[in-house]
Amino acid sequence: MKLSARLVGLGALAALLATSCAPQTSGNTASDKDEKTGTLRVWLFQEVGNAPKEKVVDAVVADFEKAHEGTEVDVEYIPIDTRAQRVKAAFNDPASAPDVMEYGNTDTAGYVKDGGLLDITKEFGDWNEAKNTDPTAKQSVTVDGKFYGAPFYVGVRALYYRTDVFEELGLSVPRTMAELASTAREIRAARPELYGLVVGGAYTYGAMPFVWANGGELATGKGGSYASGIDSPQARKGIKAYTSLFGDDNCPAAKCAGMGGNDTVSAFAAGKAGMAIGGDFSHTAVEAGKVKGKYAVAPLPGVQPGSIAPAFAGGNNIGVLKSTSHRTLAVDLMRRLAGKKTQAQLFDAMGFLPTFTDVRRQAAREEPFVKPFVQTLSAGTRFVPASPAWAQIDSQLVLPTMFQEVISGKKDVAQASEDAAQKMNTAFGSAG
């Protein structure tokens, strides 16, 4: 199984790895049918440069139809930016709904609350390949101990750095967060035309490793009883560490406070920064930039020497809709689309990181650039609270607002984090 990545058009996926968009619906009714023939409808996301994905999926569909006589599969690729409206309509009108659907992994809890996804706990447990699914990916399809889909691919962030700048200045790759900050300032002092470490005030998942590495949490609890943890002493220590990087000695607040993740990666790719926090999905953009051949990637360091800061595990899942009248067939198709063979082929075709630990290790052996991301995943990643409230917290920009209030000097860390926690708790309370 060849795993040589040809990373094409992944820029549009970055937003999916850091946001959710669960629609509000009136609920969905489970079908009492389990037909063994007929047409199954599938919705997958339309990528930039979608042809390689289509080729892999077409092969899966052909094998599925061959294995199930009397079946046909109708695959539709839907735009990512209009998925919320399409999914809302599907949940409210089973006649228009697909049987199988790709969705962002932070959408799981919201879609479950809306009654759209089928509980496949038994089928997931009986699936032999599932035993190799990494824990965080498995968490992304789990709500209150039940499974509502299969992980499709995962994405994490690590530290991109300029090898030419490090060599010129005699720098070593930072081994702690303190060294990361001092190295960033050393680069800025020696090369004032560069940001040392380019950071963004609106880059939630670039900031959260600082919170997690210092022992903080987004929230604690489960189900309908989450409580914000962003105002804990540990979280505040991480917020302070991140926001301290916004200054003239590294990344001036006037330019960096409004940056999001794509902005920071673009700045690095354009040769404007010595370091950046970017994802495996950022590789294509960096390769297409001015720093091609002059950079490397390492895991983002944690607080202790040699440790790796916990990263957010983004990505997508494949689920079966509760309204399907082809439960058995739909589950089989879901397994085939999210299975090891397909994930390996999608890595080869699109650069999607597999959610299976054994397939991912093989990918790292075949493609050296994958290694630091695999190391990051292996060190332990984090996920957002499995609550439908997360969509509200994310869309209201609660965390970016908190970071920007501190960066601007409008509020200190204690006040900004307390206010953010209150907003989060209001959302958790309204989610029920």
Short mmCIF file of N, CA, C and O in Angstrom, two decimals, residues 5 31 33 59 69 86 89 91 103 171 177 237 248 261 275 278 293-294 329 347 380 389 405 407 421-422 425 431:
data_model
loop_
_atom_site.label_atom_id
_atom_site.label_comp_id
_atom_site.label_asym_id
_atom_site.label_seq_id
_atom_site.Cartn_x
_atom_site.Cartn_y
_atom_site.Cartn_z
N ALA A 5 2.57 11.00 -0.20
CA ALA A 5 1.56 12.07 -0.17
C ALA A 5 1.76 13.04 -1.32
O ALA A 5 2.84 13.51 -1.56
N SER A 31 -35.79 5.71 11.16
CA SER A 31 -36.55 4.84 10.27
C SER A 31 -36.64 3.45 10.87
O SER A 31 -35.72 2.98 11.53
N LYS A 33 -37.09 0.88 8.89
CA LYS A 33 -36.78 0.01 7.75
C LYS A 33 -35.29 -0.30 7.70
O LYS A 33 -34.46 0.48 8.16
N ALA A 59 -13.64 4.16 -6.25
CA ALA A 59 -13.19 2.78 -6.09
C ALA A 59 -13.91 2.10 -4.92
O ALA A 59 -14.29 0.91 -5.01
N GLU A 69 -25.36 -6.87 -4.35
CA GLU A 69 -26.13 -6.90 -5.60
C GLU A 69 -27.46 -6.15 -5.41
O GLU A 69 -28.12 -6.28 -4.38
N ARG A 86 -27.56 22.78 4.35
CA ARG A 86 -27.89 21.49 3.76
C ARG A 86 -28.20 20.45 4.83
O ARG A 86 -29.15 19.67 4.72
N ALA A 89 -31.57 21.11 6.58
CA ALA A 89 -32.69 20.66 5.75
C ALA A 89 -32.82 19.15 5.77
O ALA A 89 -33.92 18.60 5.82
N PHE A 91 -31.88 17.05 8.16
CA PHE A 91 -32.38 16.58 9.45
C PHE A 91 -33.89 16.79 9.57
O PHE A 91 -34.58 16.00 10.22
N TYR A 103 -18.84 14.89 8.05
CA TYR A 103 -19.10 16.09 8.84
C TYR A 103 -17.87 16.45 9.67
O TYR A 103 -17.03 15.61 9.97
N LEU A 171 20.98 29.01 16.18
CA LEU A 171 19.90 28.64 17.10
C LEU A 171 19.62 27.14 17.07
O LEU A 171 19.81 26.48 16.06
N MET A 177 8.59 25.71 26.16
CA MET A 177 7.86 26.93 25.78
C MET A 177 8.64 28.18 26.14
O MET A 177 8.57 29.19 25.43
N LYS A 237 -2.23 30.87 33.40
CA LYS A 237 -0.79 30.85 33.17
C LYS A 237 -0.50 30.65 31.68
O LYS A 237 0.39 31.29 31.11
N ASP A 248 6.41 44.29 20.38
CA ASP A 248 7.38 44.70 19.37
C ASP A 248 8.61 43.80 19.35
O ASP A 248 9.33 43.75 18.34
N GLY A 261 -5.37 31.69 12.04
CA GLY A 261 -4.40 30.65 11.70
C GLY A 261 -3.89 30.75 10.27
O GLY A 261 -2.68 30.61 10.02
N MET A 275 9.37 31.53 12.74
CA MET A 275 8.64 30.34 13.19
C MET A 275 7.14 30.60 13.07
O MET A 275 6.69 31.75 13.06
N GLY A 278 1.69 25.71 12.61
CA GLY A 278 0.87 25.33 11.47
C GLY A 278 0.53 23.86 11.50
O GLY A 278 1.16 23.07 12.20
N GLY A 293 12.11 24.62 0.81
CA GLY A 293 13.48 24.16 0.92
C GLY A 293 14.28 24.81 2.03
O GLY A 293 15.45 24.48 2.23
N LYS A 294 13.64 25.72 2.78
CA LYS A 294 14.36 26.46 3.84
C LYS A 294 13.64 26.37 5.18
O LYS A 294 13.75 27.28 6.01
N LEU A 329 -26.73 -1.59 5.23
CA LEU A 329 -25.91 -1.19 4.09
C LEU A 329 -25.17 0.12 4.38
O LEU A 329 -23.99 0.27 4.02
N PHE A 347 -4.66 9.48 2.22
CA PHE A 347 -3.39 10.11 2.58
C PHE A 347 -2.52 10.27 1.33
O PHE A 347 -1.93 11.32 1.07
N GLY A 380 -0.38 12.77 22.77
CA GLY A 380 -1.67 13.06 23.39
C GLY A 380 -2.23 14.37 22.92
O GLY A 380 -1.57 15.41 23.03
N ALA A 389 -23.17 23.13 22.85
CA ALA A 389 -22.87 24.53 23.17
C ALA A 389 -21.60 25.00 22.47
O ALA A 389 -21.41 26.22 22.30
N GLU A 405 -8.59 40.91 24.12
CA GLU A 405 -8.76 41.86 25.22
C GLU A 405 -7.49 41.97 26.05
O GLU A 405 -7.11 43.06 26.49
N ILE A 407 -4.37 41.18 24.90
CA ILE A 407 -3.33 41.72 24.02
C ILE A 407 -3.43 43.24 23.92
O ILE A 407 -2.43 43.95 23.93
N ALA A 421 -15.20 32.78 30.73
CA ALA A 421 -15.79 31.63 31.41
C ALA A 421 -17.29 31.82 31.62
O ALA A 421 -18.07 30.87 31.48
N GLN A 422 -17.70 33.04 31.98
CA GLN A 422 -19.13 33.31 32.16
C GLN A 422 -19.90 33.10 30.86
O GLN A 422 -20.99 32.53 30.85
N ASN A 425 -20.12 29.35 30.20
CA ASN A 425 -21.08 28.69 31.10
C ASN A 425 -22.51 29.01 30.73
O ASN A 425 -23.41 28.17 30.87
N ALA A 431 -27.53 24.94 26.48
CA ALA A 431 -27.52 23.72 25.65
C ALA A 431 -28.35 22.61 26.27
O ALA A 431 -28.80 21.70 25.58
#
